[in-house]
PDB file of C-alpha atoms in Angstrom:
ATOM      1  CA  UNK A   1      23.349  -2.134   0.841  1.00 41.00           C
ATOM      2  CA  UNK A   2      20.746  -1.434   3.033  1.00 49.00           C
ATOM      3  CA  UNK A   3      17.469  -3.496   1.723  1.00 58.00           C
ATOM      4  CA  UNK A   4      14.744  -1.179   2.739  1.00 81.00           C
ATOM      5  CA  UNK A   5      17.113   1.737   0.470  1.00 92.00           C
ATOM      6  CA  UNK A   6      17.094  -0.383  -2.585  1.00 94.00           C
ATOM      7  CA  UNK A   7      13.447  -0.427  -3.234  1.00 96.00           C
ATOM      8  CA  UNK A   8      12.771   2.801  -2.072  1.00 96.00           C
ATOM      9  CA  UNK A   9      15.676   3.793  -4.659  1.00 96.00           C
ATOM     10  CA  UNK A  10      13.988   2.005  -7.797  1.00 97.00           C
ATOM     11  CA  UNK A  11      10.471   3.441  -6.645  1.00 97.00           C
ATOM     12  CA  UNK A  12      11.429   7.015  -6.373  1.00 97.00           C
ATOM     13  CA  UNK A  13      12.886   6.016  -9.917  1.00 97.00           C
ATOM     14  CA  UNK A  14       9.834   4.051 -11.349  1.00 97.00           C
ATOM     15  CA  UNK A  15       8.139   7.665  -9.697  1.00 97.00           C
ATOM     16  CA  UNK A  16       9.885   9.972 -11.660  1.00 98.00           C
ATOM     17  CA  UNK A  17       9.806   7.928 -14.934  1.00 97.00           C
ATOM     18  CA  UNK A  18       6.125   7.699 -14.139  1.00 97.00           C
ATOM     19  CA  UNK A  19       6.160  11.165 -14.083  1.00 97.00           C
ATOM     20  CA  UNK A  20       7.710  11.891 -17.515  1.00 97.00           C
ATOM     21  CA  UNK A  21       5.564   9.498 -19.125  1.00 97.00           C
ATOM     22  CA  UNK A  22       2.621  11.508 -17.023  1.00 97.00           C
ATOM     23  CA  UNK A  23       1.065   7.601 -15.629  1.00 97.00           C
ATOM     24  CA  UNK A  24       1.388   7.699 -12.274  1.00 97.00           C
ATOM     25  CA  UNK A  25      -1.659   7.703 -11.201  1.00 97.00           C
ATOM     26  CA  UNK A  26      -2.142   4.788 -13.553  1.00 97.00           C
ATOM     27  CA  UNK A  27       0.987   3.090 -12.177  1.00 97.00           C
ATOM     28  CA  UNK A  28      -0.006   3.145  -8.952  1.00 97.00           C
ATOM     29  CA  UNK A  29      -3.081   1.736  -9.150  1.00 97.00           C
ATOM     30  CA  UNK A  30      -0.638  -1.246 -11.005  1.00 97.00           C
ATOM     31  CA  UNK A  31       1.485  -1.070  -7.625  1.00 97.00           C
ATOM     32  CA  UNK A  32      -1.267  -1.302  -5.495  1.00 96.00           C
ATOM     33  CA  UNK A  33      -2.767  -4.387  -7.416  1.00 97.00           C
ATOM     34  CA  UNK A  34       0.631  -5.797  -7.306  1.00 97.00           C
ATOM     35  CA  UNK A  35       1.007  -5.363  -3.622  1.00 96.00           C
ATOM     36  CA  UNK A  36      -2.490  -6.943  -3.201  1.00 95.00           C
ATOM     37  CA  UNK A  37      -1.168  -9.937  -5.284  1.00 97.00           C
ATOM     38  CA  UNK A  38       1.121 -10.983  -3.118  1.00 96.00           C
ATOM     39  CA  UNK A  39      -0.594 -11.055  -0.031  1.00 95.00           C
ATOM     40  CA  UNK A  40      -3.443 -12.302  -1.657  1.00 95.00           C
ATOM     41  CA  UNK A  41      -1.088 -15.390  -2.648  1.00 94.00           C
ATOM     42  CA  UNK A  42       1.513 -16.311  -0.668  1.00 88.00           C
ATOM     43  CA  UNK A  43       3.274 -18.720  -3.196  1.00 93.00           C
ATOM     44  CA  UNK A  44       4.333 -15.454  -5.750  1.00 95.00           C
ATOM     45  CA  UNK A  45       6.706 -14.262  -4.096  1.00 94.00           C
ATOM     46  CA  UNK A  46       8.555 -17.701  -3.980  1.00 95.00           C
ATOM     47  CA  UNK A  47       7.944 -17.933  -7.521  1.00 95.00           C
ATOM     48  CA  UNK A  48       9.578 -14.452  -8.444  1.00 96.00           C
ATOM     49  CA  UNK A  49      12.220 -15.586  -5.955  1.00 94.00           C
ATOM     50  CA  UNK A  50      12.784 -18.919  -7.944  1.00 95.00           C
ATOM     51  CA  UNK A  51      15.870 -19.255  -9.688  1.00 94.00           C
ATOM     52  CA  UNK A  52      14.582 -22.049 -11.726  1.00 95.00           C
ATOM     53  CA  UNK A  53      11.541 -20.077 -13.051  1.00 95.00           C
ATOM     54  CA  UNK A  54      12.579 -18.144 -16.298  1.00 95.00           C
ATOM     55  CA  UNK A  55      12.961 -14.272 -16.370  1.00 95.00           C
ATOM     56  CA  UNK A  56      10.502 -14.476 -18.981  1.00 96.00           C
ATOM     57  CA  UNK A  57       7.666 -16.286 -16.725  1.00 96.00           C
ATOM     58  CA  UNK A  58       8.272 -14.817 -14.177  1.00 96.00           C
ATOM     59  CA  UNK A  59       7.702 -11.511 -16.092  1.00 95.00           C
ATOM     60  CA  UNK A  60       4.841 -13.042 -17.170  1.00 96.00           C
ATOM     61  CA  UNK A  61       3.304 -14.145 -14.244  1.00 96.00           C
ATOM     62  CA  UNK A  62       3.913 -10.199 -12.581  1.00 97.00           C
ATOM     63  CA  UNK A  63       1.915  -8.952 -15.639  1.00 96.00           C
ATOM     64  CA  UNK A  64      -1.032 -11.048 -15.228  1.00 95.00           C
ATOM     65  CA  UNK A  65      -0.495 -10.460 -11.332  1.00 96.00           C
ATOM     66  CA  UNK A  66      -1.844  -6.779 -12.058  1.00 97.00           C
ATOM     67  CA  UNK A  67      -4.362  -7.624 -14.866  1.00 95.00           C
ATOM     68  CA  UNK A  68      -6.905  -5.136 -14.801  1.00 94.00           C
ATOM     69  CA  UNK A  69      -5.210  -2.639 -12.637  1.00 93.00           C
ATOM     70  CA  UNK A  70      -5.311  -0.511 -15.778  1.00 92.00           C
ATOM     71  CA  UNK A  71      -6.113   0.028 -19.475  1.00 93.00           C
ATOM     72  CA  UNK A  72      -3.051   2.562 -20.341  1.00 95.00           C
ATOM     73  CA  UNK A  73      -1.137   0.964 -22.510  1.00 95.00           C
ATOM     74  CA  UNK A  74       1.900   3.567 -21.474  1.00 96.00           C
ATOM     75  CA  UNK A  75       1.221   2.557 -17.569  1.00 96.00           C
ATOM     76  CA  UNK A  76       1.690  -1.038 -18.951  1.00 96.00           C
ATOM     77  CA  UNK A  77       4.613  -0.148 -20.953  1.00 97.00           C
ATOM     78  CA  UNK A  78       6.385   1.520 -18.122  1.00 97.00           C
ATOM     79  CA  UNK A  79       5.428  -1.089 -15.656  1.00 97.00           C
ATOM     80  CA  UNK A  80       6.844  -3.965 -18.116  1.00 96.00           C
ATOM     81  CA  UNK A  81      10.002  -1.654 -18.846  1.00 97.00           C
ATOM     82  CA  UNK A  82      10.675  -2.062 -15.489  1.00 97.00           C
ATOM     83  CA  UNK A  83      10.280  -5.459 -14.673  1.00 97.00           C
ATOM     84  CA  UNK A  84      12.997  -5.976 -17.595  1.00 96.00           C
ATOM     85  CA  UNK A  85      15.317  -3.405 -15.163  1.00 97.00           C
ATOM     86  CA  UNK A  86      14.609  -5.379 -12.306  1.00 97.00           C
ATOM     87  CA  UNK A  87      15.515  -8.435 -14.107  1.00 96.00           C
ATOM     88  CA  UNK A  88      18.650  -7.210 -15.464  1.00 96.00           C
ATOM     89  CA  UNK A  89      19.877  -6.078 -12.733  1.00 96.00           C
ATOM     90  CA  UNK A  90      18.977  -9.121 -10.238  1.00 94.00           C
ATOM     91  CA  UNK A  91      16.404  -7.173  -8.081  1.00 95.00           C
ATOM     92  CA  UNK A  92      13.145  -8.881  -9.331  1.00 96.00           C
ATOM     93  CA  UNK A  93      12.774 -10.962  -5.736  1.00 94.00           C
ATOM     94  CA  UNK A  94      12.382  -7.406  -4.600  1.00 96.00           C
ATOM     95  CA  UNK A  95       9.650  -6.094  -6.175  1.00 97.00           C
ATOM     96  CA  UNK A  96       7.142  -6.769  -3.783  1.00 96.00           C
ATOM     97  CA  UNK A  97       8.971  -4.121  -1.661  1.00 97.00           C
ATOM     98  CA  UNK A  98       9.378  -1.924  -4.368  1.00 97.00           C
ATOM     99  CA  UNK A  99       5.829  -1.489  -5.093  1.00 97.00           C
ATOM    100  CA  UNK A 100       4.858  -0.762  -1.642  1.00 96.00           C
ATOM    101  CA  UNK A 101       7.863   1.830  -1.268  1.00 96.00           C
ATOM    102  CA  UNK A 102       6.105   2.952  -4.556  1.00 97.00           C
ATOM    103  CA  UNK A 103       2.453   3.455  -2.734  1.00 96.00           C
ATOM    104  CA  UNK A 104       3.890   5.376  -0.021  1.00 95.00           C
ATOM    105  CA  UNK A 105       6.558   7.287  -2.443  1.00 96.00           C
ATOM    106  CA  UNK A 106       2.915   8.073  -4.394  1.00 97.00           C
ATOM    107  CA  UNK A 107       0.650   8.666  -1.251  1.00 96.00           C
ATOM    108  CA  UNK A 108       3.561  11.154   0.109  1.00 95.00           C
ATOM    109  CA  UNK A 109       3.921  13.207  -2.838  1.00 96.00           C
ATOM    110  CA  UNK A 110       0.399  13.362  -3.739  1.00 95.00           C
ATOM    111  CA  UNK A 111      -0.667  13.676   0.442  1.00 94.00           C
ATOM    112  CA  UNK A 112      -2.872  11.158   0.240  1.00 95.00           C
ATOM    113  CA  UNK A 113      -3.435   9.304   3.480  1.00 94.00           C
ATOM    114  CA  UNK A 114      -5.050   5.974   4.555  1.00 94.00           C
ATOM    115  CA  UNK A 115      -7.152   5.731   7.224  1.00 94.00           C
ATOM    116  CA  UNK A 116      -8.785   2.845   8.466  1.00 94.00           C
ATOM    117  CA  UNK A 117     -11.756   2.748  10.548  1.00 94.00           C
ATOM    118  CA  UNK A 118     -12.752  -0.230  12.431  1.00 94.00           C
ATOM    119  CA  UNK A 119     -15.792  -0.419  14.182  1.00 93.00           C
ATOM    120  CA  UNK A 120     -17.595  -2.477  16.949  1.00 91.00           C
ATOM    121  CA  UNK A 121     -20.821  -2.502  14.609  1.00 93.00           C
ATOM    122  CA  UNK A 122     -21.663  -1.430  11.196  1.00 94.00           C
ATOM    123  CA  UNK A 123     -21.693   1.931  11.468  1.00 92.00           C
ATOM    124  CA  UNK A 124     -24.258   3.914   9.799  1.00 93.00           C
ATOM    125  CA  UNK A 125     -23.950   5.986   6.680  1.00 94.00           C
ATOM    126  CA  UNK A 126     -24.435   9.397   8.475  1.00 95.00           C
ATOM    127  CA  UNK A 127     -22.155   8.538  10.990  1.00 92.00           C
ATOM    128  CA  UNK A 128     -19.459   7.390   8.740  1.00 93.00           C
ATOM    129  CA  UNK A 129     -19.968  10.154   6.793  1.00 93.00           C
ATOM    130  CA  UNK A 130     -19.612  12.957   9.640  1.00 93.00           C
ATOM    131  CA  UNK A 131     -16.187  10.665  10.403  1.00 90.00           C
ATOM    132  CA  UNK A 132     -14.783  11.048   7.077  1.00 92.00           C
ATOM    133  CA  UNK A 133     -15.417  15.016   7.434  1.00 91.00           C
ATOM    134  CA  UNK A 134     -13.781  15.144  10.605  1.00 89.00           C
ATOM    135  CA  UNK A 135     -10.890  12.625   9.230  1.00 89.00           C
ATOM    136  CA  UNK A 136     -11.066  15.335   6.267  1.00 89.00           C
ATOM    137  CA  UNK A 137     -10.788  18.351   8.272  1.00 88.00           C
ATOM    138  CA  UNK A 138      -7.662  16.917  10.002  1.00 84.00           C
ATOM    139  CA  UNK A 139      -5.944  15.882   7.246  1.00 86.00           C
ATOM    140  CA  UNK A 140      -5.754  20.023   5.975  1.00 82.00           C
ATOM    141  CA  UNK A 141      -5.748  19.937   2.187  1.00 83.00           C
ATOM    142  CA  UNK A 142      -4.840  16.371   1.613  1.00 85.00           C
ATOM    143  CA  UNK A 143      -7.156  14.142   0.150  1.00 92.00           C
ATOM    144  CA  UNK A 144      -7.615   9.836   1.767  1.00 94.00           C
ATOM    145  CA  UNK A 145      -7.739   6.470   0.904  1.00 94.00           C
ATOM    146  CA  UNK A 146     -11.121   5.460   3.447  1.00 94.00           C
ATOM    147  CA  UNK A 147     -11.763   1.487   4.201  1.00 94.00           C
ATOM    148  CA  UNK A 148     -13.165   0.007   7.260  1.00 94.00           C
ATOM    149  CA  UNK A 149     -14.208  -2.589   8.965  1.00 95.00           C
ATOM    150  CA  UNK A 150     -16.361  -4.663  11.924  1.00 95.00           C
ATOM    151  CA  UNK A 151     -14.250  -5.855  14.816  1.00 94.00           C
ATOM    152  CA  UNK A 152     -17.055  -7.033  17.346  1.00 92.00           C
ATOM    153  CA  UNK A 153     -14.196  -7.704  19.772  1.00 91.00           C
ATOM    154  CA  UNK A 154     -14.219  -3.928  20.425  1.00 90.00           C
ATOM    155  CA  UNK A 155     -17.185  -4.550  22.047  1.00 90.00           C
ATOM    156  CA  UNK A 156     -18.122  -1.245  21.267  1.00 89.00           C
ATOM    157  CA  UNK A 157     -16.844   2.382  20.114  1.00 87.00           C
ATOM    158  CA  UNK A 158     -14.536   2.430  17.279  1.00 89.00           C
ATOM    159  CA  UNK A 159     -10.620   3.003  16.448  1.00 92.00           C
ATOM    160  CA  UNK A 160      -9.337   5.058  13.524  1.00 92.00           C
ATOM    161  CA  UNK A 161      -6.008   4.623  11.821  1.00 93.00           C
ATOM    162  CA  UNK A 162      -4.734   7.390  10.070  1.00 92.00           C
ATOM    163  CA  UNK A 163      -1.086   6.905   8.502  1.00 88.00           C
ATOM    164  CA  UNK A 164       0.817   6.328  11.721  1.00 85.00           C
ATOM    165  CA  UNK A 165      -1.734   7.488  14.282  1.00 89.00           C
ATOM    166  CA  UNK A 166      -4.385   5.547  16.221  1.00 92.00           C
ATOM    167  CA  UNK A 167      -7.246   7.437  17.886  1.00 89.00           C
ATOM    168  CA  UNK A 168      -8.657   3.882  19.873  1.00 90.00           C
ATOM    169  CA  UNK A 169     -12.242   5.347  21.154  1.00 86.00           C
ATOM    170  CA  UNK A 170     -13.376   1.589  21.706  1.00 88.00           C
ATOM    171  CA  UNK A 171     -14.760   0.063  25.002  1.00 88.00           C
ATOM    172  CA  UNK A 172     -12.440  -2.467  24.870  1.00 89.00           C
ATOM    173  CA  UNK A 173      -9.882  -0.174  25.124  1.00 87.00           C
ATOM    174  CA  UNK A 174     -11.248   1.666  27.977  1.00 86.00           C
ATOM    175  CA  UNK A 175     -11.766  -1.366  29.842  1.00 88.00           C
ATOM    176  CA  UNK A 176      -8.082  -2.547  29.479  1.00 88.00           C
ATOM    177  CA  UNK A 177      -6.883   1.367  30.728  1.00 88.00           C
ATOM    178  CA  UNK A 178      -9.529   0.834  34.166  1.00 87.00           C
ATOM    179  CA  UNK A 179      -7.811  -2.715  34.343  1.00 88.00           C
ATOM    180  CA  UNK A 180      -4.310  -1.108  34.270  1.00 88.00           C
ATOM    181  CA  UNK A 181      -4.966   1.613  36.686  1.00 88.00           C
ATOM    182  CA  UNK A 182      -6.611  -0.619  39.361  1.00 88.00           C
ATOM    183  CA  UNK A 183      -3.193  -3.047  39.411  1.00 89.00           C
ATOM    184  CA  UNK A 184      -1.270  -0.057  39.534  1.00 78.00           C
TER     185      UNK A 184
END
């Protein structure tokens, strides 16, 4: 089986439990801490993937992975129910995958999109603020997940990642379309 379908599978499933138990919004916030674990530490996901570390640590150590994602005790419950699935049925080394297909299973249902804006220079507050009405106005109803950042290697201007889309409004863009046009 295809292993990009598998944990899209389990996190349209963990979505509609979610759902019935109405913690979704609580689970993701689980999912998204869980995600962050593992890049955070490289080393987890060779734990998990450990066949000589104990179903029961490495439940365990996937808890306290998200500690402090949430206080609902149902999000918990759900989120512990199905780390017990996974184990059961041999798919823990791919939960790592499974809460990102989660994220994005959440973000599409809810149209929530991420945008990333990275910048040449802190930008100011008025300015960012005008860019996250325009990013708002484009989006048409849905709501965002905003972060950005300094890149000074942009030398200047700024690029803005929206979902799939890049709007690249920096200099050092512009300079590397003038370079391509003059070899050309």
């Amino acid at each position: 089986m295809d292993q990009g379908l598998i944990p899209s599978r389990y996190a349209k499933a963990l979505y509609k439990v979610g759902a019935e138990r109405k913690v979704n919004p609580e689970l993701y916030k689980v999912m998204q801490a869980l995600s962050g674990a593992f890049d955070a530490e490289p080393g987890l996901a060779a734990s998990v993937a450990n066949p000589f570390v104990t179903d029961k640590d490495k439940t365990a150590l996937l808890r306290t992975a998200v500690q402090g994602a949430t206080t609902d005790a149902t999000a918990l419950e759900t989120y512990t129910d199905f780390l017990t699935l996974l184990i059961r049925n041999r798919r823990i080394d791919m939960v790592r995958e499974i809460a990102r297909a989660f994220t994005d299973y959440y973000r599409k249902e809810n149209r929530i999109a991420r945008v990333e804006v990275v910048s040449a220079a802190p930008l100011s507050p008025a300015v960012e603020a005008r860019l996250k009405s325009i990013i708002e106005a484009h989006l048409d109803g849905g709501s965002m997940e905003y972060s950005s950042r300094v890149d000074p290697g942009l030398i200047g201007g700024f690029i803005v990642n929206l979902n799939s889309e890049r709007l690249d409004a920096s200099v050092r863009n512009e300079l590397k379309q003038l370079r391509l046009s003059l070899i050309s």
